[in-house]
Amino acid sequence: MSTAKWDRPASGREPAGAALLAWLADSSAPGLCLITGGAGCGKSALLAWLVRHGTRPGTGRERTVHSYAPLAGQSVHGAVWTMADQLGLVAQGPGEFVARLAANRRPVTIVLPDLHAGADPDGLAELVLALDALDHVRLVVETRSGTAVHRQLVSSRAALMDLDEPQWTDEARRTAWHADHTETTPPPAPARQQVPAVVDFDGPAALCAADPWLVTAAFDADQEEHGGLRAAWLRAGQSLCREQEPAERALVLLTALGDGADPRLRPQLARLAAAADWQLDWSRVRGDMAPPWPGPVFAMTTAGLPAGQVLLADHQGVLRTVDTADGSPVGRTPQLPSPPAAVCALTDGTVLALDDQGLLHVQTLPGVPGATGIAALLDDGPALGQQLTETITAHLARSPSTALCTTPGVMAVGGADGTVHAFTPGEPDEHPRGVGLHTGPVTALAAVDLPVGDSWGTVPLLYSGGADGRVRAWSPAAEPQPTAVAEHTGPVTALTAGHTPSGLALAVAWADGLIELRHLDEGETRQIRPGAAVNALALTAGGSLLVGTDDRVMCLRPR
């Protein structure tokens, strides 16, 4: 039940306000409500009243407004990125945004004023209709009567409120309201400044310093590629439109620049990004030819691989190794039966991959030498990979898992119930120790072996990320730390930990596209948003961070 007190709408619009609240609470009502009427009839004031109360603490769930995106002057990409930011999602375009919202089944209410005044009203109307097809999304859309988009949306299955009609106004309250509000109405806020004519859309410096929302609208309307800058901007635009310094914007734009772009742009962007917190070692973008883009990255690891290599898994289950120095290909293994959600490599060349159904698949990396000499003579039992495979397979038969990781000192799996189970290599255990670390599924795991003293060997440390947005730390020999190591809104999507020249480091990515790199020994944290959903992370021995997305692989080094 709502605990927030709702003020009355302005200018006698109580009947309209009551109808809107009733529509929000009616699960059988159409998912789209159109607020229409002529210019100056009070459409924007009514929506402002709804948003003001729908975003206050204590508002009931059914009347909460989750996203408010004024569309005046906005392009389709601008509207998508505004809504995605507010909903804790990341999407490069309208198709991806609708798909991610469809996969995220939590009910949301979105308010979209001034559709008729958008930079691309027809494209925005198509976006509204695509969102209206999602049964867990409620839309309140304002459009002026008589416009083309008004006619287009009225023809859809929508609730309609035309504020020019008398039933939406209480005339007695309207008269009383105006008698009590005789002060001059303040002028409307100034419109967003227009892109100055001197902005050079072929110039990186001008783009990184200009109003990013207007640059987005210009690139949405302009089909010229501007040397590759337009494609890079639309690829990473959700990050580029956030408030940030031009150097940070130049860095993100550089990560999204393909190798077919004007060759003069890369050094220009690198100079502009010199003041950023990160340096780009290299990036590979969808369509790159030399070296080729390895494809979408759904999982990756550097642990257990030869020095200077990283193992990448794509959406089709193809496993590739690439050079961490420049992303050039090294080799590949036979395709897995299904795409992996997590991969880990053992020191004997065994690769274990966990798919999205919780099933384990086993591959062998080519070129990894086996035991020789005395070690081969003494080892008359099953190999390490075989032991762990048998143990994990037996566990997964009882309890399907959602995440997987390993080091020489421990192997762990996470489950849909938020529990993490740890196994000790060489000591198969039918009943491994498990602890509940999360509310909801475990979404990512990472492990690192910590040295203990000069001669005590190592102790394994596990990091677990969950759908609850938390990262927990746990050593299987002790109780989990009581508080989260890191926490953010939205699920953790990727996690990695390792030893770097700056000490122990932990990197985390969340569903809204935020990446944090934490140097735990120094207490330092760096952030970056590449403008794409982050599927996988890995650390190199030199301290660089590898980032895998659907259309990019990049290697970033903290300055």
Coordinates of C-alpha atoms in Angstrom, one line a residue:
M1 CA 0.0 0.0 0.0
S2 CA 1.2 3.5 -0.8
T3 CA 2.5 5.6 2.1
A4 CA 3.1 8.8 -0.1
K5 CA 0.6 11.6 0.0
W6 CA -0.6 12.6 -3.5
D7 CA -1.1 16.3 -4.1
R8 CA -3.9 17.4 -6.4
P9 CA -3.1 18.0 -10.1
A10 CA -3.0 21.6 -11.3
S11 CA -5.8 23.4 -13.0
G12 CA -8.7 21.2 -12.0
R13 CA -7.3 18.0 -13.6
E14 CA -8.4 15.8 -10.7
P15 CA -10.6 13.6 -13.0
A16 CA -7.6 13.0 -15.3
G17 CA -5.3 12.3 -12.4
A18 CA -7.7 9.8 -10.9
A19 CA -8.2 8.1 -14.2
L20 CA -4.4 7.8 -14.7
L21 CA -4.0 6.2 -11.2
A22 CA -6.9 3.8 -11.8
W23 CA -5.3 2.8 -15.2
L24 CA -1.9 2.1 -13.5
A25 CA -3.6 -0.1 -10.9
D26 CA -5.7 -2.1 -13.4
S27 CA -3.7 -5.1 -14.6
S28 CA -6.3 -5.7 -17.3
A29 CA -6.1 -2.3 -18.9
P30 CA -4.1 -1.6 -22.1
G31 CA -0.4 -1.2 -21.5
L32 CA -0.2 2.1 -23.5
C33 CA -2.0 5.3 -22.3
L34 CA -1.9 8.2 -24.7
I35 CA -2.3 11.7 -23.3
T36 CA -3.4 14.0 -26.1
G37 CA -4.9 17.4 -26.7
G38 CA -4.0 20.7 -28.4
A39 CA -1.1 23.0 -27.6
G40 CA -1.2 24.5 -24.1
C41 CA -4.0 22.2 -22.7
G42 CA -1.9 21.0 -19.8
K43 CA -0.5 17.6 -21.0
S44 CA 3.0 18.3 -19.8
A45 CA 1.7 19.6 -16.4
L46 CA -0.3 16.4 -15.9
L47 CA 2.6 14.1 -16.7
A48 CA 4.9 16.2 -14.4
W49 CA 2.4 15.6 -11.6
L50 CA 2.4 11.9 -12.3
V51 CA 6.2 11.7 -12.4
R52 CA 6.7 13.8 -9.3
H53 CA 4.6 11.5 -7.2
G54 CA 5.5 8.3 -9.0
T55 CA 9.2 8.7 -8.1
R56 CA 8.7 9.6 -4.4
P57 CA 9.7 7.2 -1.7
G58 CA 6.7 5.3 -0.3
T59 CA 4.8 5.2 -3.6
G60 CA 3.1 1.9 -4.1
R61 CA 4.7 -0.5 -6.6
E62 CA 1.8 -0.3 -9.1
R63 CA 2.1 3.5 -9.2
T64 CA 5.9 3.8 -9.3
V65 CA 7.4 5.6 -12.4
H66 CA 10.6 3.8 -13.3
S67 CA 11.7 5.9 -16.3
Y68 CA 11.0 9.5 -17.4
A69 CA 12.4 10.4 -20.8
P70 CA 11.4 13.8 -22.4
L71 CA 11.4 13.3 -26.1
A72 CA 11.6 16.9 -27.4
G73 CA 14.6 17.0 -29.6
Q74 CA 15.6 13.4 -28.9
S75 CA 16.4 10.8 -31.5
V76 CA 15.6 7.2 -31.2
H77 CA 19.1 6.3 -29.9
G78 CA 18.9 9.2 -27.4
A79 CA 15.6 8.0 -26.1
V80 CA 16.8 4.4 -25.8
W81 CA 19.9 5.4 -23.9
T82 CA 18.0 7.6 -21.5
M83 CA 15.5 4.8 -20.7
A84 CA 18.2 2.2 -20.5
D85 CA 20.3 4.3 -18.0
Q86 CA 17.2 4.8 -15.8
L87 CA 16.3 1.1 -15.9
G88 CA 19.8 -0.2 -15.1
L89 CA 20.3 -1.7 -18.6
V90 CA 22.7 -1.2 -21.4
A91 CA 21.7 -1.4 -25.1
Q92 CA 23.3 -0.1 -28.3
G93 CA 20.0 0.4 -30.1
P94 CA 16.2 0.0 -30.0
G95 CA 16.2 -3.7 -30.9
E96 CA 18.7 -4.7 -28.2
F97 CA 16.9 -2.4 -25.7
V98 CA 13.5 -4.1 -26.3
A99 CA 15.1 -7.5 -26.1
R100 CA 16.8 -6.8 -22.8
L101 CA 13.6 -5.3 -21.4
A102 CA 11.7 -8.4 -22.6
A103 CA 14.2 -10.7 -20.8
N104 CA 14.0 -8.6 -17.6
R105 CA 10.5 -9.5 -16.4
R106 CA 10.2 -6.9 -13.6
P107 CA 7.1 -4.6 -14.2
V108 CA 8.1 -1.1 -15.3
T109 CA 6.3 2.1 -16.0
I110 CA 7.8 4.5 -18.5
V111 CA 6.6 8.1 -19.1
L112 CA 7.4 9.7 -22.4
P113 CA 6.4 13.4 -22.9
D114 CA 6.5 15.4 -26.1
L115 CA 6.6 12.5 -28.6
H116 CA 5.4 14.9 -31.4
A117 CA 8.4 17.2 -30.8
G118 CA 11.1 14.4 -31.1
A119 CA 13.9 14.6 -33.7
D120 CA 12.4 11.5 -35.3
P121 CA 8.7 11.2 -34.3
D122 CA 8.0 8.2 -36.7
G123 CA 11.0 6.3 -35.3
L124 CA 10.0 7.1 -31.7
A125 CA 6.4 6.0 -32.4
E126 CA 7.8 2.6 -33.7
L127 CA 9.8 2.3 -30.5
V128 CA 6.7 3.0 -28.4
L129 CA 4.7 0.3 -30.3
A130 CA 7.6 -2.2 -29.8
L131 CA 7.6 -1.5 -26.1
D132 CA 3.8 -1.8 -26.0
A133 CA 4.1 -5.4 -27.1
L134 CA 5.8 -6.3 -23.8
D135 CA 3.1 -7.2 -21.3
H136 CA 5.1 -6.1 -18.2
V137 CA 5.7 -2.6 -19.5
R138 CA 3.3 0.3 -18.9
L139 CA 3.7 3.4 -21.1
V140 CA 2.3 6.9 -20.6
V141 CA 3.0 8.8 -23.8
E142 CA 2.2 12.5 -24.6
T143 CA 1.5 13.6 -28.2
R144 CA -0.3 16.6 -29.6
S145 CA -3.6 16.0 -31.3
G146 CA -3.7 16.2 -35.0
T147 CA -0.1 15.2 -35.6
A148 CA 0.9 12.2 -37.8
V149 CA 2.3 10.3 -34.8
H150 CA -1.0 11.0 -32.9
R151 CA -2.9 9.3 -35.7
Q152 CA -0.5 6.4 -35.9
L153 CA -0.7 5.7 -32.2
V154 CA -4.4 6.2 -31.8
S155 CA -4.9 3.4 -34.3
S156 CA -3.2 1.0 -31.9
R157 CA -4.8 -0.7 -28.9
A158 CA -4.3 2.1 -26.4
A159 CA -6.1 3.9 -23.6
L160 CA -6.8 7.4 -24.7
M161 CA -7.1 10.6 -22.7
D162 CA -7.8 13.7 -24.8
L163 CA -7.4 16.7 -22.4
D164 CA -9.5 18.9 -24.7
E165 CA -12.5 16.9 -23.7
P166 CA -14.5 18.3 -20.8
Q167 CA -14.8 15.1 -18.7
W168 CA -11.1 15.4 -17.7
T169 CA -11.5 18.7 -15.9
D170 CA -13.4 19.7 -12.8
E171 CA -14.4 23.2 -13.7
A172 CA -15.1 24.3 -10.1
R173 CA -11.7 23.1 -8.9
R174 CA -10.1 24.7 -12.0
T175 CA -11.6 28.0 -11.2
A176 CA -10.6 27.7 -7.5
W177 CA -7.1 26.6 -8.5
H178 CA -6.5 29.6 -10.8
A179 CA -7.9 32.0 -8.1
D180 CA -5.2 30.6 -5.7
H181 CA -2.4 30.7 -8.3
T182 CA -2.5 34.2 -9.6
E183 CA 1.3 34.5 -9.8
T184 CA 2.9 34.7 -13.2
T185 CA 3.6 31.3 -14.7
P186 CA 7.4 30.9 -15.0
P187 CA 8.7 30.6 -18.5
P188 CA 9.5 27.1 -19.8
A189 CA 13.0 25.9 -19.4
P190 CA 15.2 26.9 -22.4
A191 CA 15.4 24.3 -25.1
R192 CA 18.6 22.3 -25.5
Q193 CA 21.2 24.4 -27.4
Q194 CA 21.6 23.6 -31.0
V195 CA 24.8 22.1 -32.4
P196 CA 26.9 25.0 -33.4
A197 CA 27.7 25.3 -37.1
V198 CA 31.4 25.1 -36.3
V199 CA 31.2 21.6 -34.9
D200 CA 33.3 19.4 -37.2
F201 CA 31.6 15.9 -37.3
D202 CA 34.8 14.6 -38.8
G203 CA 36.9 15.9 -35.9
P204 CA 37.3 13.8 -32.7
A205 CA 38.0 16.8 -30.5
A206 CA 34.8 18.6 -31.6
L207 CA 32.7 15.5 -31.0
C208 CA 34.1 14.8 -27.6
A209 CA 33.5 18.4 -26.4
A210 CA 30.0 18.9 -27.9
D211 CA 26.6 18.2 -26.4
P212 CA 26.5 14.4 -26.8
W213 CA 22.7 14.2 -27.1
L214 CA 22.8 16.6 -30.0
V215 CA 25.6 14.7 -31.6
T216 CA 23.5 11.5 -31.3
A217 CA 20.5 13.2 -32.9
A218 CA 22.8 14.4 -35.7
F219 CA 24.3 11.0 -36.3
D220 CA 20.9 9.4 -36.2
A221 CA 19.7 11.7 -39.0
D222 CA 23.0 11.7 -41.0
Q223 CA 23.9 8.5 -42.8
E224 CA 27.5 9.6 -43.7
E225 CA 30.1 7.7 -41.8
H226 CA 32.5 10.6 -41.1
G227 CA 35.6 8.4 -41.4
G228 CA 34.1 5.8 -39.0
L229 CA 33.2 8.2 -36.1
R230 CA 29.5 7.8 -36.6
A231 CA 29.6 4.0 -36.3
A232 CA 31.8 4.2 -33.3
W233 CA 29.6 6.8 -31.7
L234 CA 26.4 4.7 -32.2
R235 CA 28.2 1.6 -30.9
A236 CA 29.3 3.2 -27.6
G237 CA 26.8 6.1 -27.4
Q238 CA 25.1 5.1 -24.1
S239 CA 28.4 5.7 -22.3
L240 CA 29.4 8.7 -24.5
C241 CA 26.2 10.5 -23.5
R242 CA 26.9 10.4 -19.8
E243 CA 28.4 13.4 -18.0
Q244 CA 32.2 13.1 -18.3
E245 CA 35.4 14.9 -19.4
P246 CA 36.2 15.0 -23.1
A247 CA 39.3 12.7 -22.4
E248 CA 37.1 10.0 -20.9
R249 CA 34.7 10.3 -23.9
A250 CA 37.7 10.1 -26.3
L251 CA 38.8 6.9 -24.6
V252 CA 35.4 5.2 -25.0
L253 CA 35.1 6.3 -28.6
L254 CA 38.6 4.9 -29.3
T255 CA 37.6 1.5 -28.0
A256 CA 34.7 1.4 -30.5
L257 CA 36.6 2.6 -33.5
G258 CA 36.9 -0.2 -36.2
D259 CA 40.0 -0.8 -38.2
G260 CA 38.2 0.4 -41.4
A261 CA 38.1 3.9 -40.0
D262 CA 40.2 6.8 -41.2
P263 CA 43.7 5.9 -39.9
R264 CA 44.3 9.5 -38.7
L265 CA 41.5 9.1 -36.1
R266 CA 43.1 6.6 -33.8
P267 CA 46.2 8.7 -33.0
Q268 CA 44.0 11.8 -32.6
L269 CA 41.7 10.0 -30.2
A270 CA 44.7 8.5 -28.3
R271 CA 46.1 12.0 -27.7
L272 CA 42.7 13.3 -26.6
A273 CA 42.4 10.4 -24.1
A274 CA 45.9 10.9 -22.6
A275 CA 44.3 12.4 -19.5
A276 CA 41.9 9.6 -18.9
D277 CA 42.3 7.0 -16.1
W278 CA 42.8 4.2 -18.6
Q279 CA 45.0 3.6 -21.6
L280 CA 43.7 1.4 -24.5
D281 CA 46.3 -1.3 -25.3
W282 CA 44.1 -2.6 -28.2
S283 CA 40.6 -3.3 -29.3
R284 CA 39.0 -5.6 -31.8
V285 CA 35.6 -4.5 -33.2
R286 CA 33.0 -6.4 -35.1
G287 CA 34.1 -6.5 -38.7
D288 CA 37.8 -5.9 -38.0
M289 CA 40.1 -7.7 -40.5
A290 CA 43.7 -7.4 -39.3
P291 CA 43.9 -9.1 -36.9
P292 CA 40.4 -10.4 -37.3
W293 CA 37.7 -9.8 -34.7
P294 CA 37.3 -13.1 -32.8
G295 CA 33.5 -12.8 -32.5
P296 CA 31.2 -12.2 -29.6
V297 CA 32.7 -13.0 -26.3
F298 CA 30.4 -14.8 -23.8
A299 CA 33.2 -16.1 -21.5
M300 CA 37.0 -15.8 -21.1
T301 CA 39.9 -16.7 -18.9
T302 CA 43.6 -16.2 -18.7
A303 CA 44.0 -18.5 -15.6
G304 CA 45.6 -21.9 -16.4
L305 CA 46.8 -20.8 -19.9
P306 CA 50.3 -20.2 -21.2
A307 CA 51.7 -16.8 -20.5
G308 CA 50.4 -14.1 -22.9
Q309 CA 47.2 -16.0 -23.9
V310 CA 43.5 -15.6 -23.2
L311 CA 40.8 -18.2 -23.9
L312 CA 37.6 -16.7 -25.5
A313 CA 34.2 -18.5 -25.9
D314 CA 31.7 -17.1 -28.4
H315 CA 27.9 -17.4 -28.8
Q316 CA 28.2 -20.6 -30.9
G317 CA 30.4 -22.5 -28.4
V318 CA 33.7 -21.9 -30.4
L319 CA 36.7 -21.6 -28.1
R320 CA 39.6 -19.5 -29.3
T321 CA 43.0 -18.5 -27.8
V322 CA 44.3 -15.1 -28.7
D323 CA 47.5 -13.2 -27.8
T324 CA 46.9 -10.7 -25.0
A325 CA 49.5 -8.4 -26.5
D326 CA 47.4 -7.5 -29.6
G327 CA 44.4 -9.8 -29.9
S328 CA 45.8 -11.8 -32.7
P329 CA 44.6 -15.4 -33.0
V330 CA 46.7 -18.3 -31.6
G331 CA 44.4 -21.3 -32.0
R332 CA 41.0 -22.8 -31.5
T333 CA 39.4 -26.0 -30.2
P334 CA 36.4 -28.0 -31.6
Q335 CA 33.1 -26.3 -31.2
L336 CA 31.1 -27.1 -28.0
P337 CA 27.6 -28.4 -28.3
S338 CA 26.1 -25.3 -26.7
P339 CA 27.4 -21.8 -25.9
P340 CA 29.2 -21.6 -22.5
A341 CA 28.3 -19.3 -19.7
A342 CA 31.7 -19.8 -18.0
V343 CA 35.0 -21.4 -19.0
C344 CA 38.1 -22.4 -17.0
A345 CA 41.4 -24.0 -18.0
L346 CA 43.4 -26.4 -15.9
T347 CA 47.2 -26.6 -15.9
D348 CA 47.1 -29.9 -17.8
G349 CA 45.3 -28.4 -20.8
T350 CA 41.8 -29.4 -19.8
V351 CA 39.1 -26.8 -20.5
L352 CA 35.9 -27.0 -18.6
A353 CA 32.9 -25.1 -19.9
L354 CA 29.6 -24.6 -18.2
D355 CA 26.7 -23.9 -20.5
D356 CA 23.5 -22.0 -19.8
Q357 CA 21.7 -25.2 -18.9
G358 CA 24.2 -26.0 -16.1
L359 CA 25.8 -28.8 -18.1
L360 CA 29.6 -29.4 -18.2
H361 CA 31.6 -29.8 -21.4
V362 CA 35.2 -30.8 -21.6
Q363 CA 37.9 -29.9 -24.2
T364 CA 41.6 -30.1 -24.4
L365 CA 43.8 -27.2 -25.4
P366 CA 46.3 -28.2 -28.1
G367 CA 50.0 -27.7 -27.4
V368 CA 49.9 -28.1 -23.6
P369 CA 52.6 -30.7 -22.6
G370 CA 51.7 -33.6 -20.4
A371 CA 53.7 -35.0 -17.5
T372 CA 57.1 -36.5 -18.5
G373 CA 60.0 -38.4 -16.9
I374 CA 59.7 -39.3 -13.2
A375 CA 56.4 -37.3 -12.8
A376 CA 54.8 -39.5 -15.5
L377 CA 56.1 -42.7 -13.9
L378 CA 54.8 -41.7 -10.4
D379 CA 51.4 -40.6 -11.7
D380 CA 49.5 -43.8 -12.2
G381 CA 46.1 -42.4 -11.2
P382 CA 43.6 -40.4 -13.2
A383 CA 44.8 -37.0 -14.5
L384 CA 43.8 -33.8 -12.7
G385 CA 41.3 -32.8 -15.4
Q386 CA 39.7 -36.3 -15.3
Q387 CA 39.3 -36.2 -11.5
L388 CA 37.8 -32.8 -11.5
T389 CA 35.5 -33.5 -14.4
E390 CA 34.2 -36.6 -12.7
T391 CA 33.7 -34.8 -9.4
I392 CA 32.0 -31.7 -10.9
T393 CA 29.8 -33.8 -13.2
A394 CA 28.5 -35.8 -10.3
H395 CA 27.8 -32.6 -8.4
L396 CA 26.0 -31.0 -11.4
A397 CA 23.8 -34.1 -11.8
R398 CA 22.5 -33.4 -8.3
S399 CA 22.5 -29.6 -8.4
P400 CA 22.7 -27.7 -11.8
S401 CA 25.0 -24.7 -11.6
T402 CA 25.1 -21.2 -13.0
A403 CA 28.8 -20.3 -12.6
L404 CA 32.2 -21.9 -12.6
C405 CA 35.8 -21.1 -11.7
T406 CA 39.1 -22.7 -10.8
T407 CA 42.7 -22.2 -9.6
P408 CA 45.3 -24.8 -8.8
G409 CA 44.1 -24.6 -5.2
V410 CA 40.3 -24.7 -5.6
M411 CA 37.4 -25.3 -8.0
A412 CA 34.0 -23.8 -7.3
V413 CA 30.5 -23.8 -8.8
G414 CA 27.6 -21.4 -8.1
G415 CA 23.9 -22.2 -8.1
A416 CA 20.6 -20.7 -8.9
D417 CA 19.8 -20.6 -5.1
G418 CA 22.8 -18.3 -4.4
T419 CA 25.0 -21.1 -3.0
V420 CA 28.7 -21.6 -3.8
H421 CA 30.3 -25.1 -3.5
A422 CA 34.1 -25.5 -3.4
F423 CA 36.1 -28.6 -4.4
T424 CA 39.8 -29.3 -3.7
P425 CA 41.7 -30.6 -6.7
G426 CA 43.2 -34.0 -6.1
E427 CA 40.7 -34.7 -3.3
P428 CA 37.4 -35.5 -4.9
D429 CA 34.6 -35.0 -2.4
E430 CA 31.0 -36.1 -3.0
H431 CA 29.8 -33.6 -0.4
P432 CA 31.8 -30.4 -1.0
R433 CA 31.5 -27.5 1.4
G434 CA 28.8 -25.0 0.3
V435 CA 27.7 -21.6 1.7
G436 CA 24.8 -19.3 0.7
L437 CA 26.3 -16.0 -0.4
H438 CA 23.5 -14.4 -2.5
T439 CA 19.8 -13.7 -2.7
G440 CA 19.0 -15.1 -6.1
P441 CA 21.4 -16.9 -8.5
V442 CA 25.1 -16.8 -8.5
T443 CA 26.0 -15.1 -11.8
A444 CA 29.8 -15.0 -11.8
L445 CA 32.7 -16.6 -9.9
A446 CA 36.5 -15.9 -9.7
A447 CA 39.2 -17.5 -7.7
V448 CA 42.8 -16.7 -6.7
D449 CA 45.4 -18.5 -4.6
L450 CA 46.9 -16.3 -1.9
P451 CA 50.5 -17.0 -0.6
V452 CA 50.7 -17.6 3.1
G453 CA 54.1 -16.8 4.7
D454 CA 57.3 -18.0 3.1
S455 CA 56.7 -21.7 3.3
W456 CA 53.1 -22.3 4.1
G457 CA 52.0 -22.5 0.5
T458 CA 48.8 -20.9 -0.7
V459 CA 45.2 -20.5 0.5
P460 CA 42.4 -20.2 -2.1
L461 CA 40.1 -17.2 -2.1
L462 CA 36.8 -17.1 -4.0
Y463 CA 34.9 -14.1 -5.2
S464 CA 31.2 -14.6 -6.0
G465 CA 28.9 -12.2 -7.9
G466 CA 25.2 -12.5 -7.8
A467 CA 21.9 -11.3 -9.3
D468 CA 21.5 -9.2 -6.2
G469 CA 24.4 -7.0 -7.4
R470 CA 26.8 -8.0 -4.6
V471 CA 30.3 -9.4 -4.7
R472 CA 31.1 -11.7 -1.7
A473 CA 34.5 -13.1 -0.7
W474 CA 35.0 -16.5 0.8
S475 CA 37.9 -18.8 1.6
P476 CA 36.6 -22.4 1.9
A477 CA 38.7 -22.9 5.0
A478 CA 36.9 -20.1 6.8
E479 CA 33.5 -18.3 7.1
P480 CA 32.5 -15.8 4.3
Q481 CA 33.2 -12.2 4.9
P482 CA 30.0 -10.7 6.5
T483 CA 29.8 -7.7 4.2
A484 CA 30.0 -7.4 0.4
V485 CA 33.4 -6.6 -1.2
A486 CA 31.5 -4.6 -3.9
E487 CA 27.8 -3.7 -4.4
H488 CA 25.8 -2.0 -7.1
T489 CA 22.3 -1.9 -8.5
G490 CA 21.6 -4.7 -11.0
P491 CA 23.1 -8.2 -11.4
V492 CA 26.8 -8.9 -11.7
T493 CA 27.6 -10.0 -15.2
A494 CA 31.3 -10.7 -15.1
L495 CA 34.0 -11.2 -12.5
T496 CA 37.8 -11.8 -12.5
A497 CA 40.6 -11.7 -9.9
G498 CA 44.3 -12.1 -10.0
H499 CA 47.8 -11.0 -9.0
T500 CA 49.1 -8.0 -10.9
P501 CA 52.2 -5.8 -10.5
S502 CA 50.1 -3.5 -8.3
G503 CA 49.1 -6.5 -6.1
L504 CA 45.8 -8.4 -5.8
A505 CA 43.1 -7.0 -8.2
L506 CA 39.4 -7.6 -8.6
A507 CA 37.3 -6.5 -11.6
V508 CA 33.5 -6.6 -11.7
A509 CA 31.0 -5.7 -14.3
W510 CA 27.3 -5.1 -13.7
A511 CA 24.2 -5.3 -16.0
D512 CA 24.1 -1.5 -16.5
G513 CA 27.5 -1.6 -18.2
L514 CA 29.6 -0.4 -15.3
I515 CA 33.1 -1.9 -14.8
E516 CA 35.1 -1.5 -11.7
L517 CA 38.8 -2.5 -11.3
R518 CA 39.8 -2.6 -7.6
H519 CA 43.4 -2.8 -6.6
L520 CA 42.7 -4.4 -3.2
D521 CA 46.2 -3.9 -1.7
E522 CA 46.2 -0.2 -2.6
G523 CA 42.5 0.5 -1.9
E524 CA 42.2 2.1 -5.4
T525 CA 39.2 1.8 -7.6
R526 CA 38.8 2.8 -11.3
Q527 CA 35.6 2.7 -13.3
I528 CA 34.7 2.6 -17.0
R529 CA 31.6 2.1 -19.1
P530 CA 32.3 0.8 -22.6
G531 CA 28.7 1.5 -23.7
A532 CA 27.9 -2.2 -24.3
A533 CA 26.8 -5.1 -22.1
V534 CA 29.9 -6.7 -20.6
N535 CA 29.8 -10.5 -20.8
A536 CA 33.3 -11.4 -19.6
L537 CA 36.4 -10.0 -17.9
A538 CA 40.0 -11.3 -17.5
L539 CA 43.2 -9.9 -16.0
T540 CA 46.6 -10.3 -17.6
A541 CA 49.8 -10.9 -15.6
G542 CA 50.9 -7.3 -16.5
G543 CA 47.8 -5.8 -14.9
S544 CA 45.7 -5.0 -18.0
L545 CA 42.0 -5.7 -18.1
L546 CA 40.5 -7.7 -20.9
V547 CA 36.8 -6.9 -21.6
G548 CA 34.5 -9.0 -23.8
T549 CA 31.2 -7.9 -25.2
D550 CA 28.9 -8.9 -28.1
D551 CA 30.7 -6.6 -30.6
R552 CA 34.1 -5.7 -29.0
V553 CA 37.1 -7.2 -27.3
M554 CA 39.4 -4.7 -25.7
C555 CA 42.4 -4.6 -23.5
L556 CA 42.6 -1.6 -21.1
R557 CA 45.5 -0.6 -18.9
P558 CA 45.1 1.6 -15.8
R559 CA 47.4 4.6 -16.0

